[in-house]
XYZ file of C-alpha atoms in Angstrom:
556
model
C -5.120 6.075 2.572
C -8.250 7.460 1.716
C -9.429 8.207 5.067
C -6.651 10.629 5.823
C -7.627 12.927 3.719
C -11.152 13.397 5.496
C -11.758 16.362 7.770
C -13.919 15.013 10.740
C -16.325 17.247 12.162
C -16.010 18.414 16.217
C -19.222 17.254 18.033
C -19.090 19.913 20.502
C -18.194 23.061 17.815
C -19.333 21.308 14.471
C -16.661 23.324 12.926
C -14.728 21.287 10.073
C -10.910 19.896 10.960
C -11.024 20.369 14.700
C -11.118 17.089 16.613
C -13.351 16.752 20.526
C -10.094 18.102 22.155
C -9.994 21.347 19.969
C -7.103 20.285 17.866
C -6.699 20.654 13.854
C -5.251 17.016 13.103
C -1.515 16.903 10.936
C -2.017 15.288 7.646
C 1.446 15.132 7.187
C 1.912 13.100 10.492
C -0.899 10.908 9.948
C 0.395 9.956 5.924
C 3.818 9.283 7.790
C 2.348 6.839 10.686
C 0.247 5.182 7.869
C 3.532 4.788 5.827
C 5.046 3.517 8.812
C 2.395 0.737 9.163
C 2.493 -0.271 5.539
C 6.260 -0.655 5.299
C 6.524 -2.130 9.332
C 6.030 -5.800 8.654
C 8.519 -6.480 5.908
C 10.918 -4.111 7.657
C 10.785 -6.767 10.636
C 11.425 -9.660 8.362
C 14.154 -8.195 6.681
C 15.394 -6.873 10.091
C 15.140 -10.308 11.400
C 16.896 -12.972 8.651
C 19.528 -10.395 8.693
C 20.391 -10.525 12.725
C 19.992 -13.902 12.514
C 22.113 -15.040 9.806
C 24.773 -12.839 11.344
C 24.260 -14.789 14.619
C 24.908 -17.907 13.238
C 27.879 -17.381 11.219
C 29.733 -15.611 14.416
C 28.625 -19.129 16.287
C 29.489 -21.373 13.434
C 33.072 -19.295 13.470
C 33.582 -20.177 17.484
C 32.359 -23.363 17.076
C 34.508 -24.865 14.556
C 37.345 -23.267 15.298
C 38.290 -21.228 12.675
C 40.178 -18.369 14.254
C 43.265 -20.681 14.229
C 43.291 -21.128 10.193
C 42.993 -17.640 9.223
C 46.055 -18.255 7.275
C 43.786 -20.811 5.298
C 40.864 -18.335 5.228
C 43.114 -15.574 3.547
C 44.791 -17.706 1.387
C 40.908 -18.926 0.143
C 39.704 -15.784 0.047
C 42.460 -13.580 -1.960
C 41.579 -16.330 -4.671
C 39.907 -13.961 -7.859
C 37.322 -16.570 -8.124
C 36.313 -16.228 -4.297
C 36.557 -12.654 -4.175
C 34.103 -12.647 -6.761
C 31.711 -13.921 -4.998
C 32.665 -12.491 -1.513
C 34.284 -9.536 -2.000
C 38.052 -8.904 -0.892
C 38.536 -10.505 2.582
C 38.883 -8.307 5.430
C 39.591 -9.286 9.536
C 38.741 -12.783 8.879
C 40.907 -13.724 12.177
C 38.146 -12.042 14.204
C 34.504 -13.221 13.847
C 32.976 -10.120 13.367
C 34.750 -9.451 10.350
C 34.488 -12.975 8.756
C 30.742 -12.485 9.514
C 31.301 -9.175 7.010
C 32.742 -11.182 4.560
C 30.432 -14.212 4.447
C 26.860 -12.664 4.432
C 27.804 -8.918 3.912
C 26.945 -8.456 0.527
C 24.171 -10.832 0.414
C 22.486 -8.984 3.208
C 23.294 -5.911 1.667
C 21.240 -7.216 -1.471
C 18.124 -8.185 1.120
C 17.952 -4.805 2.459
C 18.278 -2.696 -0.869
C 15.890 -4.866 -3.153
C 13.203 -4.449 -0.027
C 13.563 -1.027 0.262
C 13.096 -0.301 -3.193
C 9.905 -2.802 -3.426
C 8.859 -1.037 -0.616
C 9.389 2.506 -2.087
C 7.710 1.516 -5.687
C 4.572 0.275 -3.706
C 4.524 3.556 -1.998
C 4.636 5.789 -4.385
C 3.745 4.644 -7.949
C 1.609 1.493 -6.458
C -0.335 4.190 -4.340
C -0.932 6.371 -7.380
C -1.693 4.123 -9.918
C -3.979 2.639 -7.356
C -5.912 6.106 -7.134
C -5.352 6.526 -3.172
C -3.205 9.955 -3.774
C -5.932 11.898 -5.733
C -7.066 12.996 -3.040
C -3.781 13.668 -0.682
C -2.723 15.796 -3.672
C -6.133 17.359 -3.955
C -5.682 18.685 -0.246
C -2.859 20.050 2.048
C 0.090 17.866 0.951
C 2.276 18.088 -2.099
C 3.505 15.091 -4.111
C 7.358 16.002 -3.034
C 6.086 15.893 0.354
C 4.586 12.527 0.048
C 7.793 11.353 -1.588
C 9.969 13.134 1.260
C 7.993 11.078 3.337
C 8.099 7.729 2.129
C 11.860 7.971 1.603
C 11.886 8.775 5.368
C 10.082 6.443 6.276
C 11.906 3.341 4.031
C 15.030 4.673 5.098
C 13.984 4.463 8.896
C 13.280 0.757 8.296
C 16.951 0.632 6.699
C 18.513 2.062 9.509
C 16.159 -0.454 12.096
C 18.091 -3.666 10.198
C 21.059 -2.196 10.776
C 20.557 -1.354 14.337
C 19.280 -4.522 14.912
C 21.948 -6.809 13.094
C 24.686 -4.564 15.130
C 23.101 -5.534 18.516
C 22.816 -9.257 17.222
C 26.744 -8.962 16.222
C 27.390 -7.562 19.528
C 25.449 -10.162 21.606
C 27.483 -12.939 19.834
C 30.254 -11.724 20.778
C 31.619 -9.251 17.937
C 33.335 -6.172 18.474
C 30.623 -3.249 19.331
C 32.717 -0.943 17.005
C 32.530 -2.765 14.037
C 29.276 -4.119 14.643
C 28.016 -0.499 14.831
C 30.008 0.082 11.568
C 28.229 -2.314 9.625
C 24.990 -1.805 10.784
C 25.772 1.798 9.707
C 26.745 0.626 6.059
C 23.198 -1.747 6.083
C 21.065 1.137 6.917
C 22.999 3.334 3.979
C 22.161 0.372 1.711
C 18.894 0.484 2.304
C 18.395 4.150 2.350
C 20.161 3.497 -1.650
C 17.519 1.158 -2.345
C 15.027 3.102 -1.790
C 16.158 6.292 -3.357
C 16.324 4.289 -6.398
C 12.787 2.599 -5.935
C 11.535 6.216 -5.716
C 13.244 7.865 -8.518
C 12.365 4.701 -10.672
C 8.618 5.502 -9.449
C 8.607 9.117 -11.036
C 10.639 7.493 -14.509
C 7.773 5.226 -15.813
C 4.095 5.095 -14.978
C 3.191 1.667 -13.978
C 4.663 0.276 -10.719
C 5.621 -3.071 -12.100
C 7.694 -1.400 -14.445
C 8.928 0.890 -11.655
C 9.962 -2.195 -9.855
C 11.925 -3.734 -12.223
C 13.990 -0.617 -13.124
C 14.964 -0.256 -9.590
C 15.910 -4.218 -9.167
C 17.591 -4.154 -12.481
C 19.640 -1.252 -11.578
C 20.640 -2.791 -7.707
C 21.531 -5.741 -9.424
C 23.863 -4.291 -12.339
C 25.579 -2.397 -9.215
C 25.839 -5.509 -7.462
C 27.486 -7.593 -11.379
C 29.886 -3.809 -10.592
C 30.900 -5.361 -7.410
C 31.951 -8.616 -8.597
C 33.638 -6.914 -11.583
C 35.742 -4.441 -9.478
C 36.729 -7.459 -6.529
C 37.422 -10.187 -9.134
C 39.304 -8.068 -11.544
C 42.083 -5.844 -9.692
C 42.529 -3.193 -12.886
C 38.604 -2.499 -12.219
C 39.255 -2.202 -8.357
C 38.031 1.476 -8.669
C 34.380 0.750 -9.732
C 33.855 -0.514 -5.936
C 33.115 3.195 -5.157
C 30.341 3.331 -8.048
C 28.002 0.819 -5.909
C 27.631 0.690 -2.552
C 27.523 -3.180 -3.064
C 31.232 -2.011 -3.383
C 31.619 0.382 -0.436
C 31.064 -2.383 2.538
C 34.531 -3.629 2.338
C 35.561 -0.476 1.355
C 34.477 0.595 4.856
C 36.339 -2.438 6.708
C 34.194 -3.272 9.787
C 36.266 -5.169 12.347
C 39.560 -4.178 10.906
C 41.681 -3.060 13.130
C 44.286 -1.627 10.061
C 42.212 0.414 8.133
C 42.302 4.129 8.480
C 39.403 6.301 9.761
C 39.889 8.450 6.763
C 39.024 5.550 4.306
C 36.115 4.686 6.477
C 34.676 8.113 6.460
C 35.279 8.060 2.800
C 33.433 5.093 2.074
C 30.421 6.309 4.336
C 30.347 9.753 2.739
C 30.185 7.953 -0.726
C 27.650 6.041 0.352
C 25.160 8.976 2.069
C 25.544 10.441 -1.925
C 24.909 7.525 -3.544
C 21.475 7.526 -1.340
C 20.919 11.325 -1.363
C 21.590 12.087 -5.339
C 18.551 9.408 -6.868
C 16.629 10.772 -3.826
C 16.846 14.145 -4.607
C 16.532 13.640 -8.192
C 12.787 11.597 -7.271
C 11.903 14.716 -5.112
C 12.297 17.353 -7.401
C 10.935 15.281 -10.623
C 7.525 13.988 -8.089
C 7.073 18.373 -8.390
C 6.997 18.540 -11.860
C 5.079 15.833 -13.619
C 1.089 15.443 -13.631
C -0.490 13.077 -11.451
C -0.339 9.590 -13.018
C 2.706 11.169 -15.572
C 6.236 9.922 -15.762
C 9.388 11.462 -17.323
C 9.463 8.387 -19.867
C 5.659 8.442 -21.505
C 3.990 5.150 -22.617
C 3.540 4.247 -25.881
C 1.346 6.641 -27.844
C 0.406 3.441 -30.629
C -0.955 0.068 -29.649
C 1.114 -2.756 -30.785
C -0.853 -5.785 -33.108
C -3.124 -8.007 -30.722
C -1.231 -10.940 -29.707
C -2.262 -14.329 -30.843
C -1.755 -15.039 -27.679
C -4.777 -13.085 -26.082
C -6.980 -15.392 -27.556
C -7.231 -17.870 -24.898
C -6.785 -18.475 -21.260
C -3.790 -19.999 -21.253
C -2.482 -17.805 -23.981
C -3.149 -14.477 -22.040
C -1.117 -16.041 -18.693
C 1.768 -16.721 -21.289
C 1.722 -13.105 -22.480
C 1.872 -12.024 -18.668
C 4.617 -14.305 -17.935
C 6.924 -14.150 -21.048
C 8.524 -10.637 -20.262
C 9.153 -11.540 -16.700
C 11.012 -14.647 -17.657
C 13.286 -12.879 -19.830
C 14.213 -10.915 -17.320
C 14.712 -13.408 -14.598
C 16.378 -15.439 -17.643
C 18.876 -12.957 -18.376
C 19.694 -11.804 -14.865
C 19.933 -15.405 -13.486
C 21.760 -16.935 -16.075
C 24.855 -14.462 -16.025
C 25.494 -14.981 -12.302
C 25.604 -18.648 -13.131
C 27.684 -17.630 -16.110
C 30.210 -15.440 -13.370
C 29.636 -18.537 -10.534
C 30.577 -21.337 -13.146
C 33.737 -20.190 -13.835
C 34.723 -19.820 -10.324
C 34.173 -23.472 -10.238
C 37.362 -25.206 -10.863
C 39.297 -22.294 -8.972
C 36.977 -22.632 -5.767
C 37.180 -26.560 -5.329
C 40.836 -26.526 -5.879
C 41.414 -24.467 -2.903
C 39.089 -26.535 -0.815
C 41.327 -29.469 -1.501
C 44.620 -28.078 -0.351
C 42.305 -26.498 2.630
C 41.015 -29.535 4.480
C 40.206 -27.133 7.450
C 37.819 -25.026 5.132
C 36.386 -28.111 3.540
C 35.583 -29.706 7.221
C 33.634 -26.528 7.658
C 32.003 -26.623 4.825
C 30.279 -30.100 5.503
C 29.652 -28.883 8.810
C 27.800 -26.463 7.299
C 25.458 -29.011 5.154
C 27.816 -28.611 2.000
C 29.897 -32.118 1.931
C 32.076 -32.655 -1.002
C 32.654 -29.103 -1.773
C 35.783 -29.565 -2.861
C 34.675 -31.431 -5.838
C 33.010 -29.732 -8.924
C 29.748 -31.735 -8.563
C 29.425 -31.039 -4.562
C 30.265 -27.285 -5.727
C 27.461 -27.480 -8.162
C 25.036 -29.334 -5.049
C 25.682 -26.471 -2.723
C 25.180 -24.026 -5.095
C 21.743 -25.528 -6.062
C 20.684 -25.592 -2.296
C 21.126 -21.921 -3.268
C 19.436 -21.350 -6.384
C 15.884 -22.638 -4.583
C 15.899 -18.764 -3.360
C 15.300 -16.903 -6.832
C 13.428 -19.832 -7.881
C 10.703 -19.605 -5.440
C 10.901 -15.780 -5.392
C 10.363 -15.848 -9.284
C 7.069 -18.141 -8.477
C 5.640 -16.330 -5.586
C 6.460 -12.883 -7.499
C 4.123 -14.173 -10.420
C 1.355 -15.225 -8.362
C 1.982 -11.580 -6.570
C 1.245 -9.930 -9.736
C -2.087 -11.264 -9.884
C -2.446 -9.957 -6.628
C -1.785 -6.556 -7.340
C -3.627 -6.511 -10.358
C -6.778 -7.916 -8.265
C -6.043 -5.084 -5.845
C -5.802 -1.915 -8.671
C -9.440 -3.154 -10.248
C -7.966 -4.833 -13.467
C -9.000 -8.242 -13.325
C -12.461 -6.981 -12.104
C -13.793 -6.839 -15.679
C -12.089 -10.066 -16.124
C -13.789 -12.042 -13.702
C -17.492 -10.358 -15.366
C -16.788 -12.709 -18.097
C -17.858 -16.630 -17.647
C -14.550 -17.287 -16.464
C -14.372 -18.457 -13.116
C -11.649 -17.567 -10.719
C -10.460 -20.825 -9.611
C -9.997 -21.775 -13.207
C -7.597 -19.136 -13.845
C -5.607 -19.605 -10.603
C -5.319 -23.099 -11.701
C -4.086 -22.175 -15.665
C -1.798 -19.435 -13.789
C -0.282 -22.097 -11.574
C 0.261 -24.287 -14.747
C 2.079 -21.524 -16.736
C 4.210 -19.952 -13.765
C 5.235 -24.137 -12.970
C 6.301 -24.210 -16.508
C 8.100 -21.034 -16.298
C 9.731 -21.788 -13.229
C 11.376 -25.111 -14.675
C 12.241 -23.568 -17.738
C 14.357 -20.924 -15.293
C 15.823 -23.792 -13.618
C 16.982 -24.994 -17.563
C 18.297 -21.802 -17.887
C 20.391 -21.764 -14.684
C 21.701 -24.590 -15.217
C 22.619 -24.353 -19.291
C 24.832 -20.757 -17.866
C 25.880 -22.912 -15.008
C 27.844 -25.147 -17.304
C 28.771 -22.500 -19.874
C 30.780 -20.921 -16.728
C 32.022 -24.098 -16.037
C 33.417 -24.679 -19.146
C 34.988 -21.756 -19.690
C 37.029 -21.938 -16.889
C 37.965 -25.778 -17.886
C 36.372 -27.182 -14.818
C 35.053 -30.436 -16.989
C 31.453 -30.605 -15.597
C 28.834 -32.512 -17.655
C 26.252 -30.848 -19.265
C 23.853 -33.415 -17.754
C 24.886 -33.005 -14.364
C 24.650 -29.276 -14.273
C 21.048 -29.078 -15.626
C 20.023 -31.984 -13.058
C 21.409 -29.961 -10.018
C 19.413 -26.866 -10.933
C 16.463 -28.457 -11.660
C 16.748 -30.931 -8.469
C 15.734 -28.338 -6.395
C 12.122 -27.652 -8.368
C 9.768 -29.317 -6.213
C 10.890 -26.824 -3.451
C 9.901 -24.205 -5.781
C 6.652 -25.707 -6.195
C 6.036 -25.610 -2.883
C 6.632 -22.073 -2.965
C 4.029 -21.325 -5.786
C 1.656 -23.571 -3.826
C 1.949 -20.996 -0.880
C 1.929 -18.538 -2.948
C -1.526 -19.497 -4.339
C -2.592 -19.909 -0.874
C -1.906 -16.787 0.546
C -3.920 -15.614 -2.522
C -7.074 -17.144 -1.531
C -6.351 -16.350 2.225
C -4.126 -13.156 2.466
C -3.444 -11.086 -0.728
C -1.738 -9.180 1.058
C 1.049 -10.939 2.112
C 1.675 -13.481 -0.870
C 5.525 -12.692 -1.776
C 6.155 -12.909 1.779
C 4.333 -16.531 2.568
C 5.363 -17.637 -1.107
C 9.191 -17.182 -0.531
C 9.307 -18.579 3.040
C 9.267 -22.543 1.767
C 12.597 -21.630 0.065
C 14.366 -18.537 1.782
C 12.899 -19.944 5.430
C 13.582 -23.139 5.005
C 17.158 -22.389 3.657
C 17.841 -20.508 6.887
C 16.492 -23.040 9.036
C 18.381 -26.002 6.846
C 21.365 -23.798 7.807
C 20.871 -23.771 11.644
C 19.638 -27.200 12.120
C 23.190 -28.349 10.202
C 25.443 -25.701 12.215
C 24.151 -26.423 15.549
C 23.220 -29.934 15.452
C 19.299 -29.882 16.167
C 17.486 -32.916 15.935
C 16.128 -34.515 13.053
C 12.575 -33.619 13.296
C 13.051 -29.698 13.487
C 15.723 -30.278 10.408
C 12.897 -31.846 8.344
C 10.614 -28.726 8.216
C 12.536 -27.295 5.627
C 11.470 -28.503 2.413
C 15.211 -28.401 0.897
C 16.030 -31.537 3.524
C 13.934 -33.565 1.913
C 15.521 -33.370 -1.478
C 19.077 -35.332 -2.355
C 22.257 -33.217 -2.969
C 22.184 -33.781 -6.845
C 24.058 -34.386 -8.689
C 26.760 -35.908 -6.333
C 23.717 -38.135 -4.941
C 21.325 -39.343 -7.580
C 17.316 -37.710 -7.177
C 15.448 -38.566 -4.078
C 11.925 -39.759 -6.308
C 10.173 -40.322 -3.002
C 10.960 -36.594 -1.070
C 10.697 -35.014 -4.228
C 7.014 -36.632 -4.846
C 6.008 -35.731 -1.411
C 7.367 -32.438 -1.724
C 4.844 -32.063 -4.855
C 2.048 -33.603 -3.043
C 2.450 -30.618 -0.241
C 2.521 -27.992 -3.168
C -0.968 -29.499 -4.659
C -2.481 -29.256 -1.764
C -1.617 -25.508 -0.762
C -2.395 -25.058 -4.435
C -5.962 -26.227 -4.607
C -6.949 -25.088 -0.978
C -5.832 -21.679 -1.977
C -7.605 -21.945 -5.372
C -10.497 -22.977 -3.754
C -10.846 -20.099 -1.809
C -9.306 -17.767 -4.129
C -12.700 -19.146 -6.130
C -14.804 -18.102 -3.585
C -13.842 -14.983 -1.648
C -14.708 -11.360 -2.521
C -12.675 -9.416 -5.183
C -9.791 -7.674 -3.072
C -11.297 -9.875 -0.181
């Protein structure tokens, strides 16, 4: 970002800011294009997954014929337990609106959490990496800058949206409705990243900034499942706009136009008030301030910091917690859904049929409820992985490992402690899950073993692996783009595990996703051979990446 702020020189008049064709160049419009081409390629991922899982639920709903057990599907989905999870059930007799139901809110989730990343890296990541000392030094203002990268997050928002409606509608959904919900997408993601921007101006560091804005998405999304599961909270649905989707009711041909607008207005103020609030704050703090100030004291020198491996602890401890915490209550809040969730796929045989059709036999048991739901948990496994490896990359990329890597301590050496610490993390996450896994459980009386829940959620760790051996790869080879290449083992090969089980493709295209090679535990017992070759794949991304990692430039 640098370069915008330089004033070329004319080579016919010499004069300063007037290009060869005699205009003065917009520094406004070149920050925004710039911003544009930063935020572009995650904005067509997330633009992407989300058309396409719509897609395939629409097909899956044709093809195995659901639309004649909608009494089923409503008498599943008014469960508490389900509704938790899903949200209240609206138009599931038409495809569109079971699409809504099904992948709604978890899309919702995709497009908020990236648009805040996004708007954190933007603003705070830009200053604290020095690249808007000079913007603010010439012809733009910091609210301007901050007008602009909401604009410009928000514009990606909206491009998910447009593209999961036209996805909808080529499946064969309802254009209004389709339209409706890509509406309520791009709102999400204009949310996220009025948050990610006001959490930006709050605290000075961006990794902080970051985790203020997830933590707050994610408490509105525990809101959600508070206000659908619990019908005397039913009100807190309009605090979120996790909350406001069904509120809306795409596809539903019942609900008034009054309630829609309602739910849309609620939703444009639950974007514009944090955005407005970033705006005016961005105006009146110093460059590199924050309303909440660090700490003016240093705290005693860890123990830890006297060692390599003790310093990667340090990094990593916080981090856990926090995936810790958040992780293990929505296995808390999906454990005691357990026994109420399989017994309605029982007395559903129609739902269950689907389900295996799906790749999720035996849900109607607790132990094939606990599989599927560990075919899940590979997602914020891997993310938590690839995230940590990230953070080395940024760190690299703001100049504070540079004085680290002056000392006799050779890069590939600490990629290869970092990769021991973040594996050890990662399985002690998996622990975690599954210890809140079976505390849900056994609140709701659902009789699952203690054993059995800690061996699903830790089944699925060589997947993970895999993911923080891309991860470590993209860090020799593109810094750039490690979360992205670190999370596609487990959120790709989910998706494509998905597909290959809906639509029957053949075996060899199913068995690029990692996930297929690993056994449904703990209704099967472990698969030691896919689970060894899975960890053979992850040592070699790890050490080619190391390798170069070891090699290449700083910030190469």
């Amino acid at each position: 970002m640098t370069a915008v702020g330089d004033r070329p020189r004319s080579a016919a008049s010499g004069r300063p800011g007037e290009s060869s064709s005699g205009r003065v160049p917009r520094p406004g419009r070149a920050v925004t294009a710039l911003l544009a081409r930063q935020a572009r390629r995650g904005a067509l991922v997330v633009a992407a997954v989300s058309a396409g899982a719509c897609a395939l639920v629409v097909v899956q709903y044709d093809s195995l014929g659901l639309a004649g057990s909608a009494g089923a599907l409503d008498v599943l989905a008014e469960d508490p337990a389900v509704r938790t999870l899903f949200g209240p059930p609206v138009a599931l007799d038409d495809p569109g609106g079971f699409t809504v139901w099904r992948v709604g809110s978890f899309l919702q989730v995709l497009v908020a959490l990236w648009a805040a990343l996004v708007a954190t890296r933007l603003t705070r990541g830009e200053e604290e990496a020095g690249r808007w000392d000079l913007l603010r030094g010439g012809l733009l203002r910091a609210p301007s800058l901050v007008v602009r990268v909401l604009a410009v997050v928000a514009a990606g928002g909206a491009g998910a949206g447009a593209v999961t409606a036209a996805a909808l509608v080529a499946a064969g959904a309802s254009p209004g409705g389709s339209l409706l919900f890509g509406a309520v997408l791009a709102g999400t993601g204009a949310v996220g990243a009025a948050v990610g921007a006001l959490a930006a101006q709050v605290v000075g560091e961006r990794r902080s900034a970051s985790g203020l804005a997830v933590g707050a998405l994610l408490g509105g999304v525990l809101l959600r499942m508070v206000a659908d599961g619990v019908e005397a909270l039913s009100s807190l649905a309009w605090a979120t706009p996790f909350g406001l989707l069904h509120r809306a009711a795409p596809f539903d041909a019942t609900a008034s136009d009054a309630g829609r607008t309602a739910a849309l207005l609620v939703l444009a103020a639950l974007a514009a008030a944090p955005g407005v609030a970033a705006v005016r704050l961005s105006g009146r703090r110093d460059l590199g301030g924050a309303l909440v100030a660090g700490r003016s004291h240093r705290s005693p020198r860890s123990r830890l910091l006297r060692s390599l491996p003790g310093v990667l602890v340090h990094r990593t401890r916080r981090p856990l917690l926090v995936w810790g915490v958040g992780l293990g209550a929505y296995c808390v809040v999906v454990g005691s859904t357990t026994r109420s969730a399989t017994g309605l796929l029982q007395d559903q045989p129609v739902l269950a049929r689907a389900a295996a059709e799906a790749g999720f036999p035996g849900l109607g048991t607790v132990e094939g409820f606990v599989a599927a739901l560990c075919s899940v948990l590979v997602v914020p496994l891997g993310a938590f992985a690839a995230a940590r490896v990230a953070a080395t990359a940024a760190d690299e990329a703001a100049g504070r490992l540079a004085l680290v890597h002056a000392l006799p301590l050779s890069r590939t050496r600490w990629a290869a402690t970092e990769a021991v610490v973040v594996a050890v993390a990662t399985a002690l996450l998996a622990v975690v899950a599954g210890l809140a896994l079976w505390l849900g459980a056994l609140l709701a009386g659902a009789g699952l073993p203690l054993g059995a829940a800690v061996a699903g959620t830790t089944s699925v760790l060589p997947v993970a692996l895999v993911c923080l051996g891309a991860a470590l790869a993209a860090l020799g080879w593109a810094p750039s783009a490690v979360v992205a290449v670190g999370v596609l083992p487990a959120a790709g090969g989910f998706l494509l595990l998905a597909l290959a089980d809906s639509l029957g493709w053949p075996a060899a295209v199913r068995g690029l996703a990692p996930s297929a090679h690993l056994a449904a535990v703990p209704v099967e017992p472990w698969d030691a051979v896919g689970a060894a070759g899975l960890v053979a794949v992850a040592l070699v991304l790890a050490v080619a990446g190391g390798r170069r990692y070891g090699h290449r430039d700083l910030r190469g």
